[in-house]
Short mmCIF file of C-alpha atoms in Angstrom, two decimals:
data_model
loop_
_atom_site.label_atom_id
_atom_site.label_comp_id
_atom_site.label_asym_id
_atom_site.label_seq_id
_atom_site.Cartn_x
_atom_site.Cartn_y
_atom_site.Cartn_z
CA UNK A 100 -137.33 209.86 -133.04
CA UNK A 101 -135.88 213.11 -134.30
CA UNK A 102 -137.27 215.33 -136.98
CA UNK A 103 -134.95 215.65 -139.96
CA UNK A 104 -133.98 219.18 -140.76
CA UNK A 105 -131.66 220.97 -143.09
CA UNK A 106 -129.71 224.12 -142.41
CA UNK A 107 -130.74 227.06 -144.52
CA UNK A 108 -127.65 228.82 -145.76
CA UNK A 109 -128.00 232.24 -147.39
CA UNK A 110 -127.34 232.39 -151.10
CA UNK A 111 -126.24 235.29 -153.23
CA UNK A 112 -123.53 236.48 -150.84
CA UNK A 113 -120.87 238.20 -153.00
CA UNK A 114 -117.45 236.56 -153.24
CA UNK A 115 -115.64 239.46 -151.55
CA UNK A 116 -118.00 239.34 -148.56
CA UNK A 117 -117.65 235.54 -148.28
CA UNK A 118 -113.86 235.94 -148.35
CA UNK A 119 -114.00 238.57 -145.61
CA UNK A 120 -116.31 236.30 -143.59
CA UNK A 121 -113.81 233.44 -143.90
CA UNK A 122 -111.06 235.76 -142.64
CA UNK A 123 -113.00 236.72 -139.49
CA UNK A 124 -114.26 233.18 -138.86
CA UNK A 125 -111.09 231.96 -137.13
CA UNK A 126 -110.85 234.95 -134.75
CA UNK A 127 -114.59 234.61 -134.03
CA UNK A 128 -114.26 230.93 -133.15
CA UNK A 129 -111.17 231.64 -131.04
CA UNK A 130 -113.04 234.41 -129.18
CA UNK A 131 -115.93 232.03 -128.51
CA UNK A 132 -113.65 229.97 -126.24
CA UNK A 133 -112.82 232.93 -123.99
CA UNK A 134 -114.68 233.72 -120.76
CA UNK A 135 -117.51 236.26 -121.22
CA UNK A 136 -115.69 239.14 -119.51
CA UNK A 137 -112.69 238.69 -121.81
CA UNK A 138 -114.93 238.62 -124.86
CA UNK A 139 -116.47 241.89 -123.69
CA UNK A 140 -113.04 243.49 -123.22
CA UNK A 141 -111.81 242.38 -126.67
CA UNK A 142 -114.98 243.54 -128.40
CA UNK A 143 -114.88 246.82 -126.48
CA UNK A 144 -111.46 247.53 -127.97
CA UNK A 145 -112.32 246.31 -131.48
CA UNK A 146 -115.49 248.44 -131.78
CA UNK A 147 -113.57 251.69 -131.33
CA UNK A 148 -113.99 254.23 -134.10
CA UNK A 149 -116.84 252.41 -135.83
CA UNK A 150 -120.20 253.96 -136.59
CA UNK A 151 -123.37 252.07 -135.58
CA UNK A 152 -124.38 249.41 -138.10
CA UNK A 153 -127.74 249.63 -139.81
CA UNK A 154 -130.08 246.64 -139.77
CA UNK A 155 -129.26 245.93 -143.44
CA UNK A 156 -125.50 246.04 -142.83
CA UNK A 157 -125.79 243.75 -139.82
CA UNK A 158 -128.00 241.30 -141.73
CA UNK A 159 -125.51 241.15 -144.60
CA UNK A 160 -122.73 240.33 -142.13
CA UNK A 161 -124.83 237.66 -140.41
CA UNK A 162 -125.81 236.14 -143.76
CA UNK A 163 -122.17 236.03 -144.86
CA UNK A 164 -121.14 234.18 -141.69
CA UNK A 165 -123.90 231.61 -142.19
CA UNK A 166 -122.99 231.24 -145.87
CA UNK A 167 -119.36 230.32 -145.17
CA UNK A 168 -119.72 228.21 -142.02
CA UNK A 169 -122.02 225.32 -141.25
CA UNK A 170 -121.13 225.79 -137.60
CA UNK A 171 -122.36 229.38 -137.70
CA UNK A 172 -125.48 228.41 -139.62
CA UNK A 173 -126.33 225.66 -137.13
CA UNK A 174 -128.61 225.94 -134.12
CA UNK A 175 -125.68 225.85 -131.67
CA UNK A 176 -123.53 228.31 -133.61
CA UNK A 177 -124.96 231.47 -132.12
CA UNK A 178 -121.80 232.59 -130.32
CA UNK A 179 -119.32 232.28 -133.23
CA UNK A 180 -122.02 233.55 -135.62
CA UNK A 181 -122.69 236.68 -133.56
CA UNK A 182 -119.00 237.31 -132.93
CA UNK A 183 -118.16 236.79 -136.61
CA UNK A 184 -120.98 239.06 -137.76
CA UNK A 185 -119.82 241.79 -135.37
CA UNK A 186 -116.21 241.46 -136.54
CA UNK A 187 -117.31 241.45 -140.18
CA UNK A 188 -119.28 244.65 -139.59
CA UNK A 189 -116.16 246.15 -138.01
CA UNK A 190 -114.11 245.34 -141.12
CA UNK A 191 -116.63 247.52 -142.99
CA UNK A 192 -116.31 250.35 -140.46
CA UNK A 193 -119.54 249.68 -138.58
CA UNK A 194 -120.49 247.99 -135.31
CA UNK A 195 -123.78 246.34 -134.33
CA UNK A 196 -124.76 245.83 -130.72
CA UNK A 197 -123.42 242.41 -129.73
CA UNK A 198 -125.58 240.71 -127.12
CA UNK A 199 -125.70 237.63 -124.97
CA UNK A 200 -128.60 236.61 -122.81
CA UNK A 201 -131.31 234.07 -122.20
CA UNK A 202 -134.75 233.27 -123.53
CA UNK A 203 -137.56 234.69 -121.42
CA UNK A 204 -139.65 231.51 -121.67
CA UNK A 205 -138.69 228.03 -120.56
CA UNK A 206 -136.37 226.37 -121.21
CA UNK A 207 -134.07 229.23 -120.25
CA UNK A 208 -131.23 228.65 -122.68
CA UNK A 209 -128.33 230.98 -123.37
CA UNK A 210 -128.09 232.76 -126.71
CA UNK A 211 -125.85 235.28 -128.46
CA UNK A 212 -127.00 237.63 -131.21
CA UNK A 213 -126.44 241.00 -132.80
CA UNK A 214 -128.81 243.95 -132.85
CA UNK A 215 -129.13 247.00 -135.03
CA UNK A 216 -131.54 249.87 -134.57
CA UNK A 217 -132.51 248.33 -131.21
CA UNK A 218 -133.81 245.06 -132.71
CA UNK A 219 -132.34 241.54 -133.03
CA UNK A 220 -131.05 240.91 -136.54
CA UNK A 221 -132.71 238.04 -138.41
CA UNK A 222 -133.42 235.92 -135.31
CA UNK A 223 -136.97 235.05 -136.34
CA UNK A 224 -138.39 235.77 -132.89
CA UNK A 225 -140.18 238.76 -131.32
CA UNK A 226 -137.98 241.61 -130.10
CA UNK A 227 -138.62 240.76 -126.42
CA UNK A 228 -137.91 237.03 -126.76
CA UNK A 229 -134.46 237.35 -125.17
CA UNK A 230 -133.28 239.14 -122.06
CA UNK A 231 -129.88 240.77 -122.48
CA UNK A 232 -127.27 239.92 -119.87
CA UNK A 233 -124.26 241.47 -121.59
CA UNK A 234 -123.96 243.88 -124.52
CA UNK A 235 -121.22 245.61 -126.43
CA UNK A 236 -122.87 248.54 -128.16
CA UNK A 237 -121.28 250.94 -130.64
CA UNK A 238 -118.87 253.30 -128.91
CA UNK A 239 -119.94 256.85 -128.19
CA UNK A 240 -118.25 258.81 -130.98
CA UNK A 241 -118.19 262.06 -129.05
CA UNK A 242 -115.02 260.94 -127.30
CA UNK A 243 -116.66 260.00 -124.00
#
């Protein structure tokens, strides 16, 4: 027997942000089909010139992705959700740290998320719940 559940979708996301989220949804889903190293290369190029996202900016982007896509709001939508949130931040001129990794407790499942200010954004778990295997952090703006 399974436990019935309903997806919680954020409300109150402004129309313009929902529209922008819909525009980045297709590229995010397309990126999610690429091998990890290609995703890292693409995101490494896209992040260029952006300032680091604050926790509030990253949460707004994540909320917008969940508001416009049931897939992103679902329990198995972490990769397109994290990619979409990162791309949506980039549209606004910011970049969160995009991460992939695994849970530190069994079962060791893969997960993708975004971070801002060194903390996972709206994941509902302790900061050390995941071990990072790959990250794409904001670019160093000093030109290095």
